[in-house]
């Protein structure tokens, strides 16, 4: 359970950055869903490093193989094993790291906890683990497409370091047009220069990503600990380098009054509830309202930078450390598809959990 | 599993605001720990409403009874049932609410999901459910006191609406001296006037609470989904009205560079690691470093306000709603002991999970 | 998780024999199911001791209260808390037991594991705990009645000590007519005399109970560890004093050839599969076939007997022990309603799990 | 959770008989345990078919690869992925099976449940899945060797069809000397002739296997549903073709009186409890006593036989079926190492669960 998530659609990821392979074991997959490796590869390619100068130059083909749970192109209801072999393992880049703990990295905590760690490329704590999540998320998307075709899941960046997007310029189509998945063309330009500067300086910077789930039915979630927002928060916080998670207004809700925060309810043209606003981010009492579900998370700057930092060695000597490996100046960029994948897994899981307890569709009616 | 949390120390809360009783069923309690109802009552009293004019005037004695799992004042290792009977059930206050959905409340989502809901006092979605968490958290504290006596867990408010504390005036002792659990005496004064105004206007406001866990050993947590921060995020987000959760720098990490964010490591006088700063909030790679663990969460303003809000009825008619019941102008105040309780449960759970997999204490040594 | 079972319909039992109360916390209950305490009381009365001379004379009203999860006579989808207060607590009967370990009892293992135990009436290991299971099973039956009305669950005894039923005299109606729930009138007579003799001698004897689930749809269960038979085996083995569990042919399957054991398949008048026999007990590959599901379990003789047995004290002294308390000469009798209750919980749980993964009803069709 | 077992040491098996590969994802592995593929291969070879004329002639090298969780020959505490590639996939042998349901096989239930199934070699319901369990069991054995070196786990057959062993001839050393893992040399001879006859006739027969766990400490297990016997029963019943599970006396306990069944307690030379007998099979109240833990299970005869059996096709036509593939006349033989593997996983899991809740070692002392 330490490396798994989900109640029904249950994903266990496994593998280290520089071991033979990594992957995801997915239990609870509904049967009869079309699935080919290509469908998953699409999402892995989106996350893949080395696509432009803003992401690490480590080049992995990241080719996903389906080892089980699929017969003649359809899921069978048995566990789906998704494996990605590690082919680019230039572990010499990390030699220094075996003895020295990188500040801000999991090196020291893995060591203190387990008394052993795989230092090659960060081992289990490497962002490479997220490839397995993206593969599982791709599978979740295919199941959602079969079970609840109206659902759309889209992530993008809203902040990189000191620069934030201007929401008045928000353009969904822009997201796919720039290397930052940013929905603001002007921001994309500014950010390019900003990140280039950081990259050349061997520095790094944090980011905020937002994922929107459109078309999810009302009724997903449950009190008190299978709340939809609880599971989304856990899902996002479990991603490497994430330090904060928000639903709807998020931390800013603290600054609002009850009057400002209330999403008033009206009857729409189809006789169903519509809301004057979405401060709640589509979730009330842990259960979806049918509005857009909005989750946001902050990614810290990668600690692998070229500026020397003070640290210690395993034997307790003071030291300095510089990370010479291939790294992302802003890991937040690659966190976008990971956040989307986690959102897909959580929404599917709650769809299945809902039909377990309540049956298909929401149960209470209006009017 | 929908109303439960924890891997080993597993808490299932049950009960509605105006039913006969509510409580927590706690499985996985270590044996031989001293436990009397009084020890739990202490924490419930801290959360109890009606203590001053800033919290709801509903007066519940909130007396907790231990129904099982304790023999001659000691836990036996069998499930501990903690029950709080509901005595003050003026449900007439809520009459209007049965038909109208309050904006920003779980009324409509419970209805849409289940097709039935207990409208009396918010039923299961009432903040009253958190009394059960506080009772369970009190139990967790006693177990921690027996197993890891150095651990201290302390919560406080850092923001109420537009007002934030000044960290240069931070004073641990001040926390218990004012009705807001705020560690800044000057803020306490300002907030009193501010909240009084809101209360008289029948309004409400949001807040930010912070919980610090001191003295937790390094090594708590696990990749990838039993990360300590994942579980803390889930625990806090599961509290009513919480919309955002942060660890260490939290959302602000997005604005930092790798140089700024790095907590450099030194060797302390005792030969153990010390850190130049704690941007990480005591957690790296999901595992505790041994520093203070810092978690922060935002509580939205309660949606029960006196200003009429637009809504609809169950039969689909437009309506206005005013909540006349006894409510908190700032529910964030009472969220402080709840956040502490959740932190206690999570830390104890990870302590047990760690000794399951690794044995007692951290395993890797420095020097 | 140590005191809980079920994947979706999740039951956690709590409480000791002579504590203030015991009960079951039931999570994952579908909403909108009619539920009154009376409906559960019916099953508790069936299990209740002291009804005739063949069961312990301890007289408990065993009145169950519903503390949560029900509003205006219907389940709300939130946790249902079922509580039974302990009223008859003549703990002086058990005084000797606090120091001496009764052979064949859990006294010594609880002590060795936890270093503390509640000796009053067996504490947590008392058969009294099964009252909570019966209450939960009654709830499961009501949900089944709403969701899958064709399902019937019926238990009975097939063996008491040296006496076995004659299956050629099997009569469903006879089961309710005698104090042994035995479907063979002649056996009922023989057993009465046999058990009377044992009772007068202060002795006890073992038994075999069988539970049949009729009308369950094909398709319940899942590979590999949520097999329907896996969960039934666990459910039955978890009942106090059970030492063996069988599905269909059970242990006797070892003596058959493949030809003898094959349940041949035909097409019935309705175009659906019928089987020439039911050696499989209604389960193939862990999944129900649509035939009767047949599970059988052996209950050991209670170790509380009047003949002195050699034992030791907590301080390591040799001793003799006689149990003077009120005990059942054949606990197998009262295990029948407990086995039924566990079967009801497991079948409902799998019905919910099936609709989570696959949707309502079986998915593959014949013809 | 449908294909997983274990509380802490959590094994998820995946894969189909004739897919690219199958394996086990093992979470919760303690760190610092020596592990090489060879150590696991030893147990897989024991289970491997085609070793003599009594087991299926399908020849799989069954070579296990460790894909994660091990660094420089030691476990790291992260998930261990064990993969076995399928190399011998003569699926033409099974062509007929795609349309016809074999009586006594999971063909029809998988179809009815999922509406799709992988018919090649039985797909997920093939006994081949047990290779993954044996690999996981091998890993459990290595962890046990490190954590609780005194524990020994040994399985053997006690019955094959009409023939039972004579316990007066029981010889531990004989187990490894014959192809049936039978502890009775004379039985081995009789069984050889018996099984040869069945094999030539294209028939099959059932069996009973027994697994003994020696040297397990007192105190493993927990009320009510994490009982050691509950988990052992579930573990064994989850093995393909198992129809009954017994602890200690098992079903025969039904025939005993309380006097006969009592395992009297004495003080041994070392001041610790010894018992006059072991009717309980080493478990009281769900918790180990420190005696040998004895679990027994019945394996039905394989339904793949040469005698034609009546069945139906997917389109609802009556048909006859003969299984021409390579099959075991007595699958019980190969179930022995599988039962051992499951026992190893369960015991280790409970050792970890015990130290989670109670700490290392039993807690109560005698004397």
PDB file of C-alpha atoms in Angstrom, chain B residues 95-302:
ATOM      1  CA  UNK B  95     -36.358  23.809   9.179  1.00  0.00           C
ATOM      2  CA  UNK B  96     -36.006  25.888   6.051  1.00  0.00           C
ATOM      3  CA  UNK B  97     -32.906  24.036   5.050  1.00  0.00           C
ATOM      4  CA  UNK B  98     -34.617  20.745   4.302  1.00  0.00           C
ATOM      5  CA  UNK B  99     -36.031  22.032   1.051  1.00  0.00           C
ATOM      6  CA  UNK B 100     -33.518  24.697   0.035  1.00  0.00           C
ATOM      7  CA  UNK B 101     -29.898  24.027  -0.820  1.00  0.00           C
ATOM      8  CA  UNK B 102     -27.547  26.448   0.908  1.00  0.00           C
ATOM      9  CA  UNK B 103     -24.966  27.835  -1.566  1.00  0.00           C
ATOM     10  CA  UNK B 104     -21.462  26.650  -0.736  1.00  0.00           C
ATOM     11  CA  UNK B 105     -22.844  23.836   1.403  1.00  0.00           C
ATOM     12  CA  UNK B 106     -22.897  20.084   0.834  1.00  0.00           C
ATOM     13  CA  UNK B 107     -26.714  20.080   0.821  1.00  0.00           C
ATOM     14  CA  UNK B 108     -27.001  19.828  -2.932  1.00  0.00           C
ATOM     15  CA  UNK B 109     -24.188  17.355  -3.519  1.00  0.00           C
ATOM     16  CA  UNK B 110     -25.387  14.902  -0.843  1.00  0.00           C
ATOM     17  CA  UNK B 111     -28.823  15.136  -2.411  1.00  0.00           C
ATOM     18  CA  UNK B 112     -27.567  14.563  -5.950  1.00  0.00           C
ATOM     19  CA  UNK B 113     -25.335  11.695  -4.903  1.00  0.00           C
ATOM     20  CA  UNK B 114     -27.524   9.774  -2.501  1.00  0.00           C
ATOM     21  CA  UNK B 115     -31.089  10.923  -3.262  1.00  0.00           C
ATOM     22  CA  UNK B 116     -31.590  11.266   0.491  1.00  0.00           C
ATOM     23  CA  UNK B 117     -29.944  13.383   3.153  1.00  0.00           C
ATOM     24  CA  UNK B 118     -30.299  14.165   6.808  1.00  0.00           C
ATOM     25  CA  UNK B 119     -30.833  17.936   6.722  1.00  0.00           C
ATOM     26  CA  UNK B 120     -30.775  18.438  10.471  1.00  0.00           C
ATOM     27  CA  UNK B 121     -27.755  20.592  11.205  1.00  0.00           C
ATOM     28  CA  UNK B 122     -25.990  19.534   8.040  1.00  0.00           C
ATOM     29  CA  UNK B 123     -26.198  15.855   8.921  1.00  0.00           C
ATOM     30  CA  UNK B 124     -22.969  14.094   8.127  1.00  0.00           C
ATOM     31  CA  UNK B 125     -21.425  17.153   6.484  1.00  0.00           C
ATOM     32  CA  UNK B 126     -21.682  19.214   9.666  1.00  0.00           C
ATOM     33  CA  UNK B 127     -18.454  20.437  11.246  1.00  0.00           C
ATOM     34  CA  UNK B 128     -19.708  18.536  14.245  1.00  0.00           C
ATOM     35  CA  UNK B 129     -18.180  15.401  12.696  1.00  0.00           C
ATOM     36  CA  UNK B 130     -14.780  16.827  13.537  1.00  0.00           C
ATOM     37  CA  UNK B 131     -15.445  16.189  17.238  1.00  0.00           C
ATOM     38  CA  UNK B 132     -14.889  12.504  16.452  1.00  0.00           C
ATOM     39  CA  UNK B 133     -11.568  13.327  14.820  1.00  0.00           C
ATOM     40  CA  UNK B 134     -10.476  15.345  17.819  1.00  0.00           C
ATOM     41  CA  UNK B 135     -11.308  12.412  20.096  1.00  0.00           C
ATOM     42  CA  UNK B 136      -9.289  10.056  17.877  1.00  0.00           C
ATOM     43  CA  UNK B 137      -6.490  12.589  17.758  1.00  0.00           C
ATOM     44  CA  UNK B 138      -6.448  12.715  21.546  1.00  0.00           C
ATOM     45  CA  UNK B 139      -6.007   8.959  21.570  1.00  0.00           C
ATOM     46  CA  UNK B 140      -3.209   9.254  18.996  1.00  0.00           C
ATOM     47  CA  UNK B 141      -1.483  11.796  21.244  1.00  0.00           C
ATOM     48  CA  UNK B 142      -1.530   9.406  24.187  1.00  0.00           C
ATOM     49  CA  UNK B 143      -0.033   6.632  22.079  1.00  0.00           C
ATOM     50  CA  UNK B 144       2.618   9.006  20.759  1.00  0.00           C
ATOM     51  CA  UNK B 145       3.412  10.081  24.305  1.00  0.00           C
ATOM     52  CA  UNK B 146       4.069   6.429  25.160  1.00  0.00           C
ATOM     53  CA  UNK B 147       5.964   5.477  22.002  1.00  0.00           C
ATOM     54  CA  UNK B 148       7.786   8.641  20.973  1.00  0.00           C
ATOM     55  CA  UNK B 149       7.708  11.006  23.934  1.00  0.00           C
ATOM     56  CA  UNK B 150       9.644  13.781  22.228  1.00  0.00           C
ATOM     57  CA  UNK B 151       6.967  14.584  19.696  1.00  0.00           C
ATOM     58  CA  UNK B 152       4.978  17.812  20.139  1.00  0.00           C
ATOM     59  CA  UNK B 153       2.115  18.891  17.899  1.00  0.00           C
ATOM     60  CA  UNK B 154       0.938  22.473  17.949  1.00  0.00           C
ATOM     61  CA  UNK B 155      -1.506  24.349  15.743  1.00  0.00           C
ATOM     62  CA  UNK B 156      -2.328  28.022  15.414  1.00  0.00           C
ATOM     63  CA  UNK B 157      -3.888  30.503  13.037  1.00  0.00           C
ATOM     64  CA  UNK B 158      -1.741  32.583  10.717  1.00  0.00           C
ATOM     65  CA  UNK B 159      -4.432  34.450   8.816  1.00  0.00           C
ATOM     66  CA  UNK B 160      -8.014  35.546   9.340  1.00  0.00           C
ATOM     67  CA  UNK B 161      -9.511  37.113   6.234  1.00  0.00           C
ATOM     68  CA  UNK B 162      -7.436  40.115   5.274  1.00  0.00           C
ATOM     69  CA  UNK B 163      -5.268  39.951   8.390  1.00  0.00           C
ATOM     70  CA  UNK B 164      -2.080  37.922   8.626  1.00  0.00           C
ATOM     71  CA  UNK B 165       0.246  37.410  11.559  1.00  0.00           C
ATOM     72  CA  UNK B 166       3.615  39.103  11.690  1.00  0.00           C
ATOM     73  CA  UNK B 167       6.090  36.235  12.050  1.00  0.00           C
ATOM     74  CA  UNK B 168       8.617  38.540  13.678  1.00  0.00           C
ATOM     75  CA  UNK B 169       6.251  38.669  16.667  1.00  0.00           C
ATOM     76  CA  UNK B 170       5.758  34.874  16.751  1.00  0.00           C
ATOM     77  CA  UNK B 171       5.311  33.737  20.356  1.00  0.00           C
ATOM     78  CA  UNK B 172       4.477  30.112  21.172  1.00  0.00           C
ATOM     79  CA  UNK B 173       3.119  31.029  24.572  1.00  0.00           C
ATOM     80  CA  UNK B 174       0.676  33.552  23.128  1.00  0.00           C
ATOM     81  CA  UNK B 175      -1.232  30.790  21.325  1.00  0.00           C
ATOM     82  CA  UNK B 176      -3.101  29.648  24.426  1.00  0.00           C
ATOM     83  CA  UNK B 177      -3.773  33.187  25.618  1.00  0.00           C
ATOM     84  CA  UNK B 178      -6.256  34.344  23.007  1.00  0.00           C
ATOM     85  CA  UNK B 179      -9.450  32.895  21.561  1.00  0.00           C
ATOM     86  CA  UNK B 180      -7.941  32.586  18.067  1.00  0.00           C
ATOM     87  CA  UNK B 181      -4.930  30.391  18.861  1.00  0.00           C
ATOM     88  CA  UNK B 182      -2.818  33.053  17.220  1.00  0.00           C
ATOM     89  CA  UNK B 183       0.892  33.320  18.109  1.00  0.00           C
ATOM     90  CA  UNK B 184       0.961  37.117  17.741  1.00  0.00           C
ATOM     91  CA  UNK B 185      -0.578  39.187  20.541  1.00  0.00           C
ATOM     92  CA  UNK B 186      -1.052  42.236  18.387  1.00  0.00           C
ATOM     93  CA  UNK B 187      -2.863  40.222  15.732  1.00  0.00           C
ATOM     94  CA  UNK B 188      -5.127  38.778  18.411  1.00  0.00           C
ATOM     95  CA  UNK B 189      -6.261  42.265  19.240  1.00  0.00           C
ATOM     96  CA  UNK B 190      -6.833  43.373  15.669  1.00  0.00           C
ATOM     97  CA  UNK B 191      -8.640  40.127  14.841  1.00  0.00           C
ATOM     98  CA  UNK B 192     -11.017  40.510  17.778  1.00  0.00           C
ATOM     99  CA  UNK B 193     -12.379  43.755  16.434  1.00  0.00           C
ATOM    100  CA  UNK B 194     -12.422  42.512  12.864  1.00  0.00           C
ATOM    101  CA  UNK B 195     -14.318  39.336  13.710  1.00  0.00           C
ATOM    102  CA  UNK B 196     -16.717  41.150  15.961  1.00  0.00           C
ATOM    103  CA  UNK B 197     -17.695  43.319  13.050  1.00  0.00           C
ATOM    104  CA  UNK B 198     -18.231  40.335  10.805  1.00  0.00           C
ATOM    105  CA  UNK B 199     -20.224  38.532  13.470  1.00  0.00           C
ATOM    106  CA  UNK B 200     -22.549  41.468  14.005  1.00  0.00           C
ATOM    107  CA  UNK B 201     -23.041  41.742  10.249  1.00  0.00           C
ATOM    108  CA  UNK B 202     -24.035  38.073  10.135  1.00  0.00           C
ATOM    109  CA  UNK B 203     -21.081  37.504   7.847  1.00  0.00           C
ATOM    110  CA  UNK B 204     -18.185  35.063   7.957  1.00  0.00           C
ATOM    111  CA  UNK B 205     -14.580  34.912   6.862  1.00  0.00           C
ATOM    112  CA  UNK B 206     -11.893  32.386   5.909  1.00  0.00           C
ATOM    113  CA  UNK B 207      -8.665  31.556   7.700  1.00  0.00           C
ATOM    114  CA  UNK B 208      -5.310  29.833   7.466  1.00  0.00           C
ATOM    115  CA  UNK B 209      -4.148  27.392  10.133  1.00  0.00           C
ATOM    116  CA  UNK B 210      -0.676  25.981  10.543  1.00  0.00           C
ATOM    117  CA  UNK B 211       0.311  22.847  12.419  1.00  0.00           C
ATOM    118  CA  UNK B 212       3.888  22.153  13.450  1.00  0.00           C
ATOM    119  CA  UNK B 213       5.110  18.719  14.488  1.00  0.00           C
ATOM    120  CA  UNK B 214       8.295  18.974  16.527  1.00  0.00           C
ATOM    121  CA  UNK B 215      10.548  16.107  17.472  1.00  0.00           C
ATOM    122  CA  UNK B 216       9.381  13.580  14.893  1.00  0.00           C
ATOM    123  CA  UNK B 217      12.215  11.252  13.955  1.00  0.00           C
ATOM    124  CA  UNK B 218      13.719  11.185  10.491  1.00  0.00           C
ATOM    125  CA  UNK B 219      12.443   8.369   8.313  1.00  0.00           C
ATOM    126  CA  UNK B 220       8.651   8.629   8.584  1.00  0.00           C
ATOM    127  CA  UNK B 221       6.838   8.266   5.274  1.00  0.00           C
ATOM    128  CA  UNK B 222       7.281   6.147   2.203  1.00  0.00           C
ATOM    129  CA  UNK B 223       7.278   6.424  -1.555  1.00  0.00           C
ATOM    130  CA  UNK B 224       5.059   6.959  -3.522  1.00  0.00           C
ATOM    131  CA  UNK B 225       1.615   7.152  -2.142  1.00  0.00           C
ATOM    132  CA  UNK B 226       2.207   6.686   1.562  1.00  0.00           C
ATOM    133  CA  UNK B 227       4.384   9.764   1.523  1.00  0.00           C
ATOM    134  CA  UNK B 228       4.127  11.632   4.782  1.00  0.00           C
ATOM    135  CA  UNK B 229       3.128  14.798   2.943  1.00  0.00           C
ATOM    136  CA  UNK B 230       0.584  12.899   0.833  1.00  0.00           C
ATOM    137  CA  UNK B 231      -1.104  11.625   3.963  1.00  0.00           C
ATOM    138  CA  UNK B 232      -0.915  14.986   5.708  1.00  0.00           C
ATOM    139  CA  UNK B 233      -2.421  16.676   2.660  1.00  0.00           C
ATOM    140  CA  UNK B 234      -5.238  14.143   2.533  1.00  0.00           C
ATOM    141  CA  UNK B 235      -5.823  14.444   6.273  1.00  0.00           C
ATOM    142  CA  UNK B 236      -6.118  18.218   6.171  1.00  0.00           C
ATOM    143  CA  UNK B 237      -8.088  18.405   2.929  1.00  0.00           C
ATOM    144  CA  UNK B 238     -10.581  15.960   4.432  1.00  0.00           C
ATOM    145  CA  UNK B 239     -11.489  18.498   7.132  1.00  0.00           C
ATOM    146  CA  UNK B 240     -14.694  20.380   6.399  1.00  0.00           C
ATOM    147  CA  UNK B 241     -14.260  23.656   4.513  1.00  0.00           C
ATOM    148  CA  UNK B 242     -10.547  23.174   3.793  1.00  0.00           C
ATOM    149  CA  UNK B 243      -9.650  24.290   0.251  1.00  0.00           C
ATOM    150  CA  UNK B 244      -5.860  24.249   0.223  1.00  0.00           C
ATOM    151  CA  UNK B 245      -2.955  22.457   1.887  1.00  0.00           C
ATOM    152  CA  UNK B 246       0.698  23.405   1.979  1.00  0.00           C
ATOM    153  CA  UNK B 247       3.883  21.735   3.230  1.00  0.00           C
ATOM    154  CA  UNK B 248       6.773  24.041   4.153  1.00  0.00           C
ATOM    155  CA  UNK B 249       6.978  26.798   1.538  1.00  0.00           C
ATOM    156  CA  UNK B 250       3.759  25.511   0.009  1.00  0.00           C
ATOM    157  CA  UNK B 251       2.383  27.412  -2.984  1.00  0.00           C
ATOM    158  CA  UNK B 252       5.118  29.991  -2.535  1.00  0.00           C
ATOM    159  CA  UNK B 253       7.705  27.386  -3.557  1.00  0.00           C
ATOM    160  CA  UNK B 254       6.624  28.173  -7.113  1.00  0.00           C
ATOM    161  CA  UNK B 255       8.259  31.565  -6.820  1.00  0.00           C
ATOM    162  CA  UNK B 256      11.659  30.409  -5.610  1.00  0.00           C
ATOM    163  CA  UNK B 257      14.800  29.412  -7.453  1.00  0.00           C
ATOM    164  CA  UNK B 258      16.654  26.225  -6.674  1.00  0.00           C
ATOM    165  CA  UNK B 259      19.336  28.238  -4.883  1.00  0.00           C
ATOM    166  CA  UNK B 260      16.802  29.935  -2.624  1.00  0.00           C
ATOM    167  CA  UNK B 261      14.891  26.781  -1.911  1.00  0.00           C
ATOM    168  CA  UNK B 262      17.828  24.549  -0.993  1.00  0.00           C
ATOM    169  CA  UNK B 263      17.998  23.683   2.696  1.00  0.00           C
ATOM    170  CA  UNK B 264      21.739  23.251   3.048  1.00  0.00           C
ATOM    171  CA  UNK B 265      22.976  20.495   5.313  1.00  0.00           C
ATOM    172  CA  UNK B 266      25.598  20.744   8.049  1.00  0.00           C
ATOM    173  CA  UNK B 267      26.844  18.498  10.805  1.00  0.00           C
ATOM    174  CA  UNK B 268      25.503  19.538  14.171  1.00  0.00           C
ATOM    175  CA  UNK B 269      27.295  19.388  17.479  1.00  0.00           C
ATOM    176  CA  UNK B 270      25.901  15.934  18.122  1.00  0.00           C
ATOM    177  CA  UNK B 271      27.211  14.639  14.796  1.00  0.00           C
ATOM    178  CA  UNK B 272      23.765  14.593  13.284  1.00  0.00           C
ATOM    179  CA  UNK B 273      22.544  16.610  10.304  1.00  0.00           C
ATOM    180  CA  UNK B 274      21.295  20.151  10.816  1.00  0.00           C
ATOM    181  CA  UNK B 275      19.819  22.328   8.109  1.00  0.00           C
ATOM    182  CA  UNK B 276      20.347  25.981   7.236  1.00  0.00           C
ATOM    183  CA  UNK B 277      16.618  26.463   6.658  1.00  0.00           C
ATOM    184  CA  UNK B 278      13.368  24.526   6.358  1.00  0.00           C
ATOM    185  CA  UNK B 279      11.782  25.407   3.056  1.00  0.00           C
ATOM    186  CA  UNK B 280      10.911  21.722   2.720  1.00  0.00           C
ATOM    187  CA  UNK B 281       8.728  21.772   5.818  1.00  0.00           C
ATOM    188  CA  UNK B 282      10.563  18.784   7.244  1.00  0.00           C
ATOM    189  CA  UNK B 283       9.793  16.379   4.411  1.00  0.00           C
ATOM    190  CA  UNK B 284      11.962  15.342   1.461  1.00  0.00           C
ATOM    191  CA  UNK B 285      10.813  12.723  -1.040  1.00  0.00           C
ATOM    192  CA  UNK B 286       7.821  12.047   1.179  1.00  0.00           C
ATOM    193  CA  UNK B 287       9.992  11.121   4.173  1.00  0.00           C
ATOM    194  CA  UNK B 288      10.651  13.191   7.299  1.00  0.00           C
ATOM    195  CA  UNK B 289      14.087  14.762   7.746  1.00  0.00           C
ATOM    196  CA  UNK B 290      13.892  15.152  11.507  1.00  0.00           C
ATOM    197  CA  UNK B 291      13.267  18.916  11.241  1.00  0.00           C
ATOM    198  CA  UNK B 292       9.959  20.491  12.228  1.00  0.00           C
ATOM    199  CA  UNK B 293       7.176  19.225  10.004  1.00  0.00           C
ATOM    200  CA  UNK B 294       5.111  22.198   8.882  1.00  0.00           C
ATOM    201  CA  UNK B 295       1.661  21.847   7.319  1.00  0.00           C
ATOM    202  CA  UNK B 296      -0.719  24.693   6.570  1.00  0.00           C
ATOM    203  CA  UNK B 297      -4.308  24.732   5.366  1.00  0.00           C
ATOM    204  CA  UNK B 298      -6.900  27.270   4.280  1.00  0.00           C
ATOM    205  CA  UNK B 299     -10.432  27.156   5.622  1.00  0.00           C
ATOM    206  CA  UNK B 300     -13.108  28.844   3.555  1.00  0.00           C
ATOM    207  CA  UNK B 301     -15.677  31.134   5.198  1.00  0.00           C
ATOM    208  CA  UNK B 302     -18.737  29.258   6.355  1.00  0.00           C
TER     209      UNK B 302
END
